mmCIF file of C-alpha atoms in Angstrom:
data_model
loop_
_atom_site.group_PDB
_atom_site.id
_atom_site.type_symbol
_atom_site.label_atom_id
_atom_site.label_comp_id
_atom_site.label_asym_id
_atom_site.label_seq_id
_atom_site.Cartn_x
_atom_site.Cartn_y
_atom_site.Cartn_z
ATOM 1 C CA UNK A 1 7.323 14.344 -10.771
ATOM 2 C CA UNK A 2 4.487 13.876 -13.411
ATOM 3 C CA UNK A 3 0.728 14.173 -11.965
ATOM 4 C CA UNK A 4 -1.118 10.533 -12.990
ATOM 5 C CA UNK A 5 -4.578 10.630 -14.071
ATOM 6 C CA UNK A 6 -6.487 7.152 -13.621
ATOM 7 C CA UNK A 7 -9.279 6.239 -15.610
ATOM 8 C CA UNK A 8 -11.562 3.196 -14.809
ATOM 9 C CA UNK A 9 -13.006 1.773 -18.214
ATOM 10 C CA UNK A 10 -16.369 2.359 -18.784
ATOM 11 C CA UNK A 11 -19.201 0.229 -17.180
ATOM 12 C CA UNK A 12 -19.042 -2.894 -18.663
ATOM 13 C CA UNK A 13 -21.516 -5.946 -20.158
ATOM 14 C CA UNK A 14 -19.940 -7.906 -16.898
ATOM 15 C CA UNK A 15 -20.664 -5.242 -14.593
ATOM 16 C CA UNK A 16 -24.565 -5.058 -15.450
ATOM 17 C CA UNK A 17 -24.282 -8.622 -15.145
ATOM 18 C CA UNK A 18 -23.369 -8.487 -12.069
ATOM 19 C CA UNK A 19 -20.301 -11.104 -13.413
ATOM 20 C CA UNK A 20 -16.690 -10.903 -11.918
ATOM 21 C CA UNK A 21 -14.863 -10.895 -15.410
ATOM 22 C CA UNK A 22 -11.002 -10.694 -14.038
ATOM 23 C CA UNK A 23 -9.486 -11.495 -17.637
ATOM 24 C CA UNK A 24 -12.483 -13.019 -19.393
ATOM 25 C CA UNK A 25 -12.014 -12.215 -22.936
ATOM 26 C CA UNK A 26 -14.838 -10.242 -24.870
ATOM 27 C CA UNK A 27 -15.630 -7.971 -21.515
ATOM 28 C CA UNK A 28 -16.952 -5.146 -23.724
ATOM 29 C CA UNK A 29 -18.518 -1.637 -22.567
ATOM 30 C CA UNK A 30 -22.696 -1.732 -22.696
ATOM 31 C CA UNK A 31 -24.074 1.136 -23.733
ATOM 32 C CA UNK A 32 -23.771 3.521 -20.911
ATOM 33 C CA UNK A 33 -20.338 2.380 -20.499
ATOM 34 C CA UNK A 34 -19.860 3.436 -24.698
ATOM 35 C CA UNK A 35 -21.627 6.863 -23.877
ATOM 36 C CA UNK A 36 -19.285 7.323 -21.192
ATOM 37 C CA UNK A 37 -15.940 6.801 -23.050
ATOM 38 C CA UNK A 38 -17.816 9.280 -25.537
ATOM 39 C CA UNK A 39 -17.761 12.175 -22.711
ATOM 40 C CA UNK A 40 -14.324 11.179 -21.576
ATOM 41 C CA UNK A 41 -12.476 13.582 -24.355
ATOM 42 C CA UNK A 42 -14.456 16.408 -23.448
ATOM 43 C CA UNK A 43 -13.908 16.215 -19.411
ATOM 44 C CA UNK A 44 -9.844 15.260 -20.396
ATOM 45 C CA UNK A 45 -10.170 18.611 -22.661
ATOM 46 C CA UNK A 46 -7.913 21.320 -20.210
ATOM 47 C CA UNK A 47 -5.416 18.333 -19.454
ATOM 48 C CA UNK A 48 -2.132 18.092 -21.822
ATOM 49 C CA UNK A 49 -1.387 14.398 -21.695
ATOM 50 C CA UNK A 50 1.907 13.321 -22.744
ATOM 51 C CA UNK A 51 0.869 9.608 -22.963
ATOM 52 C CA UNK A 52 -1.890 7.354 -22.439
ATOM 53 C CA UNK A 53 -1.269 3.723 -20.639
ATOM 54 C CA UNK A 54 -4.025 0.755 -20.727
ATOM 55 C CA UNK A 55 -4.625 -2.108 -19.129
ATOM 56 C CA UNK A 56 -4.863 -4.868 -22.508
ATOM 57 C CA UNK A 57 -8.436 -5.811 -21.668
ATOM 58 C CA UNK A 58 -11.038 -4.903 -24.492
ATOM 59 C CA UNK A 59 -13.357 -2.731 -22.125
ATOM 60 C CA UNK A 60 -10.105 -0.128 -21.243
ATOM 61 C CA UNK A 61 -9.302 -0.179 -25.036
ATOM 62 C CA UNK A 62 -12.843 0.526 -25.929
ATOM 63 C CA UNK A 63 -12.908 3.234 -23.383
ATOM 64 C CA UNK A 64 -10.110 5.036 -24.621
ATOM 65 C CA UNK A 65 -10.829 4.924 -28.351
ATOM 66 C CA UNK A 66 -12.777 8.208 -28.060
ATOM 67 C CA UNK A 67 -9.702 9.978 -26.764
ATOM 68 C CA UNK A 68 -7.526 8.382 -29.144
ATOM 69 C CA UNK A 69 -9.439 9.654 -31.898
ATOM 70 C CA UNK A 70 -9.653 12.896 -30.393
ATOM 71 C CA UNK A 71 -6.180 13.210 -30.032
ATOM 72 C CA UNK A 72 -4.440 11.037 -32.460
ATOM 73 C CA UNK A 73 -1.111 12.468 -31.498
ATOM 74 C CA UNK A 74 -1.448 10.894 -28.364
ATOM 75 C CA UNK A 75 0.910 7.648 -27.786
ATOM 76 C CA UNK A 76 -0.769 4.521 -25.956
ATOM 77 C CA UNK A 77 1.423 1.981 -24.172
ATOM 78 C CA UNK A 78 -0.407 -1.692 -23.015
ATOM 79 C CA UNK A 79 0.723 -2.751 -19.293
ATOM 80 C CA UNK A 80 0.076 -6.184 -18.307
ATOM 81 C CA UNK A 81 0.754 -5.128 -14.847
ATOM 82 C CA UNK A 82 -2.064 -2.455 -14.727
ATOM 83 C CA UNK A 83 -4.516 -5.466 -16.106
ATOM 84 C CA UNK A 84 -7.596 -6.511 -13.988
ATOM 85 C CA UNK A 85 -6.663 -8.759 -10.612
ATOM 86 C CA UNK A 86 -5.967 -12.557 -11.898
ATOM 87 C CA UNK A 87 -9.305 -13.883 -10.120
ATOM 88 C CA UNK A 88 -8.327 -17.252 -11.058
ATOM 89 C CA UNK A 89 -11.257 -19.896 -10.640
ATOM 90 C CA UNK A 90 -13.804 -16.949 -9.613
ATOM 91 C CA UNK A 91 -13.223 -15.136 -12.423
ATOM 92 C CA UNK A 92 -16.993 -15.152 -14.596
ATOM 93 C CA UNK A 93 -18.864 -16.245 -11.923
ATOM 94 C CA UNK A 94 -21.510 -14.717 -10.451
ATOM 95 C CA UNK A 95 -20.739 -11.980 -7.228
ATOM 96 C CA UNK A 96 -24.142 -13.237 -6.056
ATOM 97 C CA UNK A 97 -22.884 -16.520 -5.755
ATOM 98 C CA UNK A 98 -19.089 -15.764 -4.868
ATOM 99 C CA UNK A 99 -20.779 -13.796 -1.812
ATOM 100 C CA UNK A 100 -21.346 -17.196 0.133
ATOM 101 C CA UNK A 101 -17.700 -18.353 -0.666
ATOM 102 C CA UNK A 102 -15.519 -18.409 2.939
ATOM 103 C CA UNK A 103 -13.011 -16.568 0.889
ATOM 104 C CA UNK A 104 -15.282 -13.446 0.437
ATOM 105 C CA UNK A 105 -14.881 -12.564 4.001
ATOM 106 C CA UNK A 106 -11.101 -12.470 3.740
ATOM 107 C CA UNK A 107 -11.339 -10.614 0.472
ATOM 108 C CA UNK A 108 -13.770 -7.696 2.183
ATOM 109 C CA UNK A 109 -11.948 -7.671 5.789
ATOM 110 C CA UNK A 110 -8.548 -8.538 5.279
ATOM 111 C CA UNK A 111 -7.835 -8.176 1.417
ATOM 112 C CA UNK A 112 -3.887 -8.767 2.256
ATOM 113 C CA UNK A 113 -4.132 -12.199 2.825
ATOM 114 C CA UNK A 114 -6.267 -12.820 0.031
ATOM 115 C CA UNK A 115 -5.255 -15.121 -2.806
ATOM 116 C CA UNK A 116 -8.043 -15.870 -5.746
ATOM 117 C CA UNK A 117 -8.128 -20.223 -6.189
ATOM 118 C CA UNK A 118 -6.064 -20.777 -9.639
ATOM 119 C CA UNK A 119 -5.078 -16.724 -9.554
ATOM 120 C CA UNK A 120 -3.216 -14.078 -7.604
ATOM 121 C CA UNK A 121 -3.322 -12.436 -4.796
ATOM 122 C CA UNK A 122 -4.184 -9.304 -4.019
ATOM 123 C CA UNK A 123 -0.528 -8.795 -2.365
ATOM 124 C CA UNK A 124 0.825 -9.401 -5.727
ATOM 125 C CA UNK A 125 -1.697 -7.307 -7.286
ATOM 126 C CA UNK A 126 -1.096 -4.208 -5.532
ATOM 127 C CA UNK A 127 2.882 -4.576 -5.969
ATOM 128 C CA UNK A 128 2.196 -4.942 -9.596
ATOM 129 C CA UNK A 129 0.643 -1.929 -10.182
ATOM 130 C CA UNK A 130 2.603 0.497 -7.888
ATOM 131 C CA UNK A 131 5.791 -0.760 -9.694
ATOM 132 C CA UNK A 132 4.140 -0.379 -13.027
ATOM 133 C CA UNK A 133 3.232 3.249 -11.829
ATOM 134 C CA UNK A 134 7.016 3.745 -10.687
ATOM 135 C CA UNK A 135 8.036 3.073 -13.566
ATOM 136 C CA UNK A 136 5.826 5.226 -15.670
ATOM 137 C CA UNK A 137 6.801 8.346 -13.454
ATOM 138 C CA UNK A 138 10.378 7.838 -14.344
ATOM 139 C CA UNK A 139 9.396 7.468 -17.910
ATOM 140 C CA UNK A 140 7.343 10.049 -18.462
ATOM 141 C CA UNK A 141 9.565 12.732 -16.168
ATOM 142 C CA UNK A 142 12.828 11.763 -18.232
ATOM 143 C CA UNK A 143 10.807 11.779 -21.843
ATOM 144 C CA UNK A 144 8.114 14.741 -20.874
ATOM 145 C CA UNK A 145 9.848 16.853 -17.993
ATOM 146 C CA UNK A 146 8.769 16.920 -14.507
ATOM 147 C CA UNK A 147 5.757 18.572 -14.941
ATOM 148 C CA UNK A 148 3.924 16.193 -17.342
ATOM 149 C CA UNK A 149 1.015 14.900 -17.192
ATOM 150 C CA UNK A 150 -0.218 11.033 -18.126
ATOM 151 C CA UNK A 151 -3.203 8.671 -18.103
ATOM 152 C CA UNK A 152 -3.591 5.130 -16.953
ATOM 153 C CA UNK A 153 -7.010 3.154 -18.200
ATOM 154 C CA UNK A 154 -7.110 0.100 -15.578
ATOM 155 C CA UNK A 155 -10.008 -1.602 -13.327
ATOM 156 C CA UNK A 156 -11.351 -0.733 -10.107
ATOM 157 C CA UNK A 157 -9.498 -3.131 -7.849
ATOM 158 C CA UNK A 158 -6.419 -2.387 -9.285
ATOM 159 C CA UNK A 159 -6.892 1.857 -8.983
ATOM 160 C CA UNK A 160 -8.445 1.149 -5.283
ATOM 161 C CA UNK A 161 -4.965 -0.564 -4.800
ATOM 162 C CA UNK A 162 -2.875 2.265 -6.040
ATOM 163 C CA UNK A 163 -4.938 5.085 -4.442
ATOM 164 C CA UNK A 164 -4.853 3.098 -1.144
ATOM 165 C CA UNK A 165 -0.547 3.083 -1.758
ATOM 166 C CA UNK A 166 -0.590 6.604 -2.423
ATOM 167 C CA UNK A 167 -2.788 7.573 0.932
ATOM 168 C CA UNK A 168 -0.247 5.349 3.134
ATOM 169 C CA UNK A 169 -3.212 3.312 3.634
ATOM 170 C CA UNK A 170 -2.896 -0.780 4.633
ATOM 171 C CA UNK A 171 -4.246 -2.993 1.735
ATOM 172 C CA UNK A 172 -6.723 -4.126 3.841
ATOM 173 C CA UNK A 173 -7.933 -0.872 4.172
ATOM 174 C CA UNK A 174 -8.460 -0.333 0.075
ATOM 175 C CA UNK A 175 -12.149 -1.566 0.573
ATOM 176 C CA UNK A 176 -13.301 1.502 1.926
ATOM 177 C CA UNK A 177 -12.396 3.593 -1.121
ATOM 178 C CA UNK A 178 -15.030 3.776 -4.598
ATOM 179 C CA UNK A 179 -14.311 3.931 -8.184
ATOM 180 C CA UNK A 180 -17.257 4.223 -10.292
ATOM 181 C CA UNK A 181 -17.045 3.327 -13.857
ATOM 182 C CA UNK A 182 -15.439 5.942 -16.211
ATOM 183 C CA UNK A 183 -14.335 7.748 -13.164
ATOM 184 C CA UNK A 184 -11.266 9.814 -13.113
ATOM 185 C CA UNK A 185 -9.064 9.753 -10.048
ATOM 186 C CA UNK A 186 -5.619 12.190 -9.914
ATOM 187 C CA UNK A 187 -2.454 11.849 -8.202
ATOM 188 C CA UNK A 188 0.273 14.151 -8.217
ATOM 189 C CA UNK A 189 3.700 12.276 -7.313
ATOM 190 C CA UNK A 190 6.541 14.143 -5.844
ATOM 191 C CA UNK A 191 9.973 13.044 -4.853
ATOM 192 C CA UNK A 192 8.908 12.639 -1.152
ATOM 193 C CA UNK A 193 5.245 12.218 -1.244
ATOM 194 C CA UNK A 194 2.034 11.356 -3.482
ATOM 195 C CA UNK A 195 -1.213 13.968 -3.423
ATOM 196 C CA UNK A 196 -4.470 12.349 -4.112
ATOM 197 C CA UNK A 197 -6.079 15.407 -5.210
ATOM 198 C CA UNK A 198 -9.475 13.502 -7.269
ATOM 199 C CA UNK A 199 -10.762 10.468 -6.493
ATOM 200 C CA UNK A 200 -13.087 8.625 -8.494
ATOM 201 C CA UNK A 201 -14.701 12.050 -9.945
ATOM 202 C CA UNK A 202 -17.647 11.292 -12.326
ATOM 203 C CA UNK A 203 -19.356 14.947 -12.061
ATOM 204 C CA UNK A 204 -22.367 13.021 -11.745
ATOM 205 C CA UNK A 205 -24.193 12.660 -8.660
ATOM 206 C CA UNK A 206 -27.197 9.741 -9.558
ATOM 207 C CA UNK A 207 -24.722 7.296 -7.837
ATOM 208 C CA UNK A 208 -25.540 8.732 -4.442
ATOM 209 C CA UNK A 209 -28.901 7.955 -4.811
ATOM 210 C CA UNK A 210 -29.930 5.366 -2.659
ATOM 211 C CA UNK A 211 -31.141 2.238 -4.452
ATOM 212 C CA UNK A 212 -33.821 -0.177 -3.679
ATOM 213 C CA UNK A 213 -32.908 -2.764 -5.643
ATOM 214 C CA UNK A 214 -30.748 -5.595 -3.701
ATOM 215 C CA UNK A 215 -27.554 -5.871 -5.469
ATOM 216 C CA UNK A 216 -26.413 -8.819 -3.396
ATOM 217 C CA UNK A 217 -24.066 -6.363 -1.409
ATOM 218 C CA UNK A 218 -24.689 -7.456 2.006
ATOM 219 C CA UNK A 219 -23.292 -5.669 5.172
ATOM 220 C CA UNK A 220 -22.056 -3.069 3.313
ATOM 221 C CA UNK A 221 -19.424 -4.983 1.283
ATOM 222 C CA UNK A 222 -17.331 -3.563 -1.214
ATOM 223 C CA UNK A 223 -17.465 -4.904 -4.926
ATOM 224 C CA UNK A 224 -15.049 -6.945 -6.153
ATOM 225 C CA UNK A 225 -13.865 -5.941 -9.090
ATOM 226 C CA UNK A 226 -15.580 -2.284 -8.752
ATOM 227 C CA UNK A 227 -19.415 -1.611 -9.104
ATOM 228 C CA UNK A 228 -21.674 -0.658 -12.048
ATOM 229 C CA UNK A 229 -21.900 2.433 -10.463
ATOM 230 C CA UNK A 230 -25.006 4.842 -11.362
ATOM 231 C CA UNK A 231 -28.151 2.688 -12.949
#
């Protein structure tokens, strides 16, 4: 079965805002998030995609026009069901603020009964994506062969999710894993089991530095949404 690579977009205008922008329209990449789309063809270089897929939000678009105009040959396919988590009510609101919300809690320790006021929950989020991915293996082995490789631009919640499915790992558990911006993260599907073989693989170390800066992350909470990863 085909080997998925999984792109988060780029760090975002939200992101350095410390905003959780769910499916806020006009969510664009700042400028580190632009420079690091701009690398993204050149760390993709060895890989032979046979298709790119994107999540229909501006900042995955935006992060994949560098590759598309790298490789022009190279289809793209939209998927609604790879889009950012419907956040509902929270979504553009501040995390700083959302941090004092009851819900919070449920969202950090037990993400599986989690539903967003006027959204989704994350349930329904994860089963979203792992179908969409399901679906795209099938699609790509039948049209590409078995051995094929493919690329999916989508948000950190949602590639948390699908990392966390192919580990055998509980939702709730999908807090404890990181996607920085522009990260890649690699699975290799086979008919009985998946191989996480990169996870959230930016090359660059500066997000391991510790910060002094207080980002609001108290207790060691995860980010909703994904972080800004590396000032």
């Amino acid at each position: 079965m085909p080997m998925l690579i999984l792109v988060r977009h780029g760090r975002s205008t939200a992101n350095t805002a410390g905003l959780l922008a769910g499916w806020t329209p006009g969510v664009a990449l700042d400028e580190r998030g632009t420079a690091q789309a701009a690398a993204l063809p050149g760390r993709l270089a060895g890989l032979p995609l046979a298709a790119a897929v994107t999540s229909p939000l501006q900042r995955c678009r935006e992060t994949l026009a560098p590759l598309l105009a790298a490789r022009p040959e190279l289809p793209l396919h939209p998927d609604d069901r790879i889009g950012e988590c419907h956040y509902g009510d929270w979504s553009g609101r501040k995390l700083a603020e959302l941090a004092d919300e009851p819900l919070m809690n449920i969202v950090q320790q037990h993400p599986s009964a989690a539903a967003f006021p006027g959204g989704e929950s994350m349930r329904a989020m994860q089963t979203r994506a792992v179908e969409a991915v399901r679906d795209w293996n099938a699609r790509i082995e039948r049209e590409h062969g078995a051995d094929a490789v493919y690329l999916m631009c989508s948000h950190g919640d949602i590639i948390k999710a699908l990392v966390a499915d192919a580990l055998g790992l509980h939702l709730d558990l999908f807090q404890r894993i990181s996607v920085e911006p522009c990260s890649v993260t690699a699975i290799r599907y086979t008919p009985t089991r998946p191989f996480v073989v990169r996870l959230g693989d930016t090359g660059d170390f500066a997000g391991l530095v510790p910060r002094e800066e207080n980002t609001g992350n108290r207790g060691g909470d995860a980010a909703v949404g994904g972080d800004a990863g590396a000032p």
